[in-house]
Short mmCIF file of C-alpha atoms in Angstrom, two decimals:
data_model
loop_
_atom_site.label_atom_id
_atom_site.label_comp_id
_atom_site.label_asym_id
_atom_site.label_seq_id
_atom_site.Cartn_x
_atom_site.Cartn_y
_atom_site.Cartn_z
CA UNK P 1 -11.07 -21.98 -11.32
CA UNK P 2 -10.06 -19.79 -8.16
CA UNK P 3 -8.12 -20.69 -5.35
CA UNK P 4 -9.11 -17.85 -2.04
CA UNK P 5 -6.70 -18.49 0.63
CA UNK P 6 -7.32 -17.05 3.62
CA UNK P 7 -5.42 -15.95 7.04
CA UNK P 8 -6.85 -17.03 10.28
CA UNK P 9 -8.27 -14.91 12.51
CA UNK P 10 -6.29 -12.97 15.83
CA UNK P 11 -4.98 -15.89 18.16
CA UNK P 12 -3.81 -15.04 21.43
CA UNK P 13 -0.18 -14.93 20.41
CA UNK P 14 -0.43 -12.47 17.41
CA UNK P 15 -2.21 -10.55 19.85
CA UNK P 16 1.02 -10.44 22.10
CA UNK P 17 3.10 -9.95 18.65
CA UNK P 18 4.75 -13.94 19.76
CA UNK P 19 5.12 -15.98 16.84
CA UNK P 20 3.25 -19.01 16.74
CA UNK P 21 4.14 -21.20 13.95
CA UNK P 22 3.29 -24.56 14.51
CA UNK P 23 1.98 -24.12 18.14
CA UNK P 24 -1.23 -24.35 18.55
CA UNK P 25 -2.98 -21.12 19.87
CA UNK P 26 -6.89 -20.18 19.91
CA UNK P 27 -8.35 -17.13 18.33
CA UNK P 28 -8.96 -14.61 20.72
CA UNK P 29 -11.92 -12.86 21.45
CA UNK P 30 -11.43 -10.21 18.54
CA UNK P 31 -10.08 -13.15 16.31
CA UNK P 32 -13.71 -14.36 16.55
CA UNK P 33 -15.48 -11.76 15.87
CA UNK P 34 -12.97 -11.41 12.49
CA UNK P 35 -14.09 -15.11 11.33
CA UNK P 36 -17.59 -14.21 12.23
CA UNK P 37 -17.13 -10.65 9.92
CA UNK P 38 -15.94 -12.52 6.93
CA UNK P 39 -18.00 -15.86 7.01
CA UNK P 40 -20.81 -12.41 6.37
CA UNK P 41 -18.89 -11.27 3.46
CA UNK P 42 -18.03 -14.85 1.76
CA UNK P 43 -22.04 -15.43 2.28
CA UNK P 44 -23.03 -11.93 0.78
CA UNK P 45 -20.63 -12.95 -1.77
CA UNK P 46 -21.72 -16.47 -2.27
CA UNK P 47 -22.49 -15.85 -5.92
CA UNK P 48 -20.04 -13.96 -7.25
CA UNK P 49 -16.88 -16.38 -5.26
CA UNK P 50 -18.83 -19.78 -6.26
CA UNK P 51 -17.11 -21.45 -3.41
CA UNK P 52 -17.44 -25.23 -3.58
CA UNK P 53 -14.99 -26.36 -1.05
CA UNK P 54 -13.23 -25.42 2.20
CA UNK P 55 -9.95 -26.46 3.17
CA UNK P 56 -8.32 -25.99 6.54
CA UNK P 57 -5.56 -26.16 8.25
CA UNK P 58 -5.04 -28.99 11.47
CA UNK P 59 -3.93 -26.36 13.90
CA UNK P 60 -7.00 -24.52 16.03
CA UNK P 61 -6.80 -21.46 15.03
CA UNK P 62 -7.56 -21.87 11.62
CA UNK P 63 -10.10 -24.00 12.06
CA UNK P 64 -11.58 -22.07 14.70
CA UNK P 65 -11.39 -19.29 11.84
CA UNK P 66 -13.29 -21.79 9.77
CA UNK P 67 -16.70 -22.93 11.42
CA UNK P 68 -18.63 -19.64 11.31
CA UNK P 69 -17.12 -19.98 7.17
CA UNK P 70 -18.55 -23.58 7.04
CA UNK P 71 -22.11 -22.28 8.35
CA UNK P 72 -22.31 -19.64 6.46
CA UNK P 73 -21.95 -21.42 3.11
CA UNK P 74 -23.25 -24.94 4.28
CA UNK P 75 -19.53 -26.31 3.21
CA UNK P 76 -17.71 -28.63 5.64
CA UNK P 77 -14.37 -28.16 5.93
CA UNK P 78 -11.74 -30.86 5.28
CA UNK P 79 -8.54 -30.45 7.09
CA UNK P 80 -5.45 -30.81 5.09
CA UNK P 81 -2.23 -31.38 7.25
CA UNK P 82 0.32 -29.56 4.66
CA UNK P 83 -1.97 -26.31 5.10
CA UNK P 84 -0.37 -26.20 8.52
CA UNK P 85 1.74 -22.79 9.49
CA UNK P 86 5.67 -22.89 8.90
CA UNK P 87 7.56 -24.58 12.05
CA UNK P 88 9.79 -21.71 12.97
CA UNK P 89 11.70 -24.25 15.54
CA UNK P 90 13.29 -22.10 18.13
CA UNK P 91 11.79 -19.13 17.44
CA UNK P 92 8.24 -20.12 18.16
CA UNK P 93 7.14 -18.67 21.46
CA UNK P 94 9.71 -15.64 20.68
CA UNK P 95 9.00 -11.85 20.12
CA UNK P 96 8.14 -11.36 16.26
CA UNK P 97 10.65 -8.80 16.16
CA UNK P 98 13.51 -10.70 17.49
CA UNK P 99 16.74 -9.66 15.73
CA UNK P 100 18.32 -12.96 14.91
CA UNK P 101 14.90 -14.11 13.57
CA UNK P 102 14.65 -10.68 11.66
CA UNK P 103 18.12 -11.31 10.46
CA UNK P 104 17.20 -14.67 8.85
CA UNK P 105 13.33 -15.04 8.81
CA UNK P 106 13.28 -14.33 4.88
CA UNK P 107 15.94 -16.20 3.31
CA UNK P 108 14.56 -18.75 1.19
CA UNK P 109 16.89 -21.74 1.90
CA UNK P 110 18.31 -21.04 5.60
CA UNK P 111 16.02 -23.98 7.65
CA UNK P 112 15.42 -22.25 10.98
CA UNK P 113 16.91 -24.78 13.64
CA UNK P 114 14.49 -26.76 14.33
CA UNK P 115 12.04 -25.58 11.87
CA UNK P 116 11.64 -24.89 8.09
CA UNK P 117 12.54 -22.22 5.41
CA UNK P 118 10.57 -20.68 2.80
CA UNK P 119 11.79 -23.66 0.22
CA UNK P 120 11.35 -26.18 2.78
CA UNK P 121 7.45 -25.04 2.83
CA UNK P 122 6.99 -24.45 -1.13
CA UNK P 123 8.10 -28.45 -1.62
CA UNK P 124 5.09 -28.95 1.07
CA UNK P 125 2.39 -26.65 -0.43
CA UNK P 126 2.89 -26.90 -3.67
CA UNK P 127 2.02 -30.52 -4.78
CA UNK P 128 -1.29 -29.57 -2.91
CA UNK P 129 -1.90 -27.01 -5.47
CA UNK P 130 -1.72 -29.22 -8.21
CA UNK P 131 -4.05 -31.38 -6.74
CA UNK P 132 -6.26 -28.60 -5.97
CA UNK P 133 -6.04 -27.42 -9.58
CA UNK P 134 -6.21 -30.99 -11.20
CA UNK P 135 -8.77 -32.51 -8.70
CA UNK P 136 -11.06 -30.80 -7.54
CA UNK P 137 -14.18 -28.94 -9.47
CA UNK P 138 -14.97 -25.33 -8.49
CA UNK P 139 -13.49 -22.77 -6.48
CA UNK P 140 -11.45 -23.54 -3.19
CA UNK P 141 -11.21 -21.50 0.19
CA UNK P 142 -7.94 -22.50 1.88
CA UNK P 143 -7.82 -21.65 5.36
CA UNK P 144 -4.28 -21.18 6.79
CA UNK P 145 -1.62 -19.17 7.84
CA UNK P 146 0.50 -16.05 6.58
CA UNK P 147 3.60 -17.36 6.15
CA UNK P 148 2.15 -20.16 4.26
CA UNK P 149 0.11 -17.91 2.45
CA UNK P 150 3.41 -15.91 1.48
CA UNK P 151 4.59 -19.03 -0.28
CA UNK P 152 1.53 -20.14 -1.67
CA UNK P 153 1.35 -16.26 -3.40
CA UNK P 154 5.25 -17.26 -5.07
CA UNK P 155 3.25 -20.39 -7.04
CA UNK P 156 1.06 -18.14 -8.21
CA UNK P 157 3.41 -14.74 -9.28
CA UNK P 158 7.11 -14.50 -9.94
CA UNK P 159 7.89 -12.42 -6.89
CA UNK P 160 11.30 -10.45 -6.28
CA UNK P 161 12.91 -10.87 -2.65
CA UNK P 162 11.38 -7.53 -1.72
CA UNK P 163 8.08 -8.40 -2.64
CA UNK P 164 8.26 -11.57 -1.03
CA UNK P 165 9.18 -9.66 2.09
CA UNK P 166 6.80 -6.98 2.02
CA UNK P 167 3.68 -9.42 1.32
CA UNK P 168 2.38 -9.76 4.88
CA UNK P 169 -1.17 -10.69 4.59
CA UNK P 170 -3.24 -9.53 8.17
CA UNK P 171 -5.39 -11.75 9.98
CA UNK P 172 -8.54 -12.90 8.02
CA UNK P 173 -7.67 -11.41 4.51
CA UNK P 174 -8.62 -12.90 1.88
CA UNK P 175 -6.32 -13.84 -1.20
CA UNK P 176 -7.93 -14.63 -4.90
CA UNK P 177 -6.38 -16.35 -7.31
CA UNK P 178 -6.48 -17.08 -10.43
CA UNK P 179 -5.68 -20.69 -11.48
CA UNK P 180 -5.10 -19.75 -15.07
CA UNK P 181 -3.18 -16.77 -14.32
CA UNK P 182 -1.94 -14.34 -11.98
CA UNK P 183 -2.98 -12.85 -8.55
CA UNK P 184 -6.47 -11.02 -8.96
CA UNK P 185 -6.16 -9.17 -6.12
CA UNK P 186 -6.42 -8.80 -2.32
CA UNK P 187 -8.90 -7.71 -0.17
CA UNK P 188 -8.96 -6.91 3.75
CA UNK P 189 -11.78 -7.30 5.33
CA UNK P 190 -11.52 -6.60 8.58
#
């Protein structure tokens, strides 16, 4: 069985370099045209990924990424609330490249105020993996966010600090793995 995870298309905010988190922010224009670009590849690809069911995030974005997916391979979508983005509390709204965020963003157990940390979004994800790999029968697109797709790559492969860091998947790549073992690979589409 595979597990694809896959990053959202361009929202207005990663546009603008702002970091959305749990904020709820459309795609833009070009983030469109991304979801459009790879529902074309999963459906050229339909036999080789043997997709049998799409899950998506709550927040608009993602499942605005989602619907051109769902067309293209006749799968509805179910929305799964833990496949939500990391809260980064305070920071949300804020330049990306803010220094105090940069200064703390990575650690795995400092809880941004009013958000989460790395751990605090593992103990979410997680359990949903092992119901996704005891449940459910064929391959599974997950449609999410980056940061959450940062932690779901650590349940997957034992990752250093500086890998975790330097994993930064762009908007609407797609992630394959391998429920049996490690990360297959990753391919950007757009």
């Amino acid at each position: 069985m595979k597990i694809f995870a896959v990053r959202h298309g361009q929202s207005e905010w990663n546009a603008k370099r702002i970091l959305c988190g749990t904020t709820d922010i459309p795609l833009t224009e070009e983030g469109r045209r991304q979801a459009e670009e790879l529902a074309m590849k999963l459906k050229a690809d339909e036999d080789k990924n043997q997709i049998k069911s799409i899950l998506v995030s709550p927040l608009l974005r993602a499942r605005e990424t989602a619907e051109p997916i769902e067309k293209a391979l006749g799968i509805k979508a179910i929305a799964v609330p833990e496949l939500h983005e990391r809260s980064f509390g305070i920071f949300e709204g804020k330049s990306i490249c803010d220094p105090e965020l940069l200064r703390i963003w990575n650690e795995p157990f400092y809880r941004l105020p009013g958000g989460e940390s790395p751990a605090d979004v593992a103990s979410r994800i997680y359990p949903v993996l092992d119901r996704i790999r005891h449940d459910y029968n064929g391959n599974v697109l997950l449609v999410c966010h980056g940061a959450l797709i940062r932690v779901i790559d650590t349940y997957f492969n034992a990752r250093t600090m500086e890998e975790y860091k330097a994993f930064s998947p762009k908007n609407c790549t797609l992630v394959e793995y391998e429920t049996e073992r490690s990360v297959i690979e990753y391919e950007h589409l757009v």
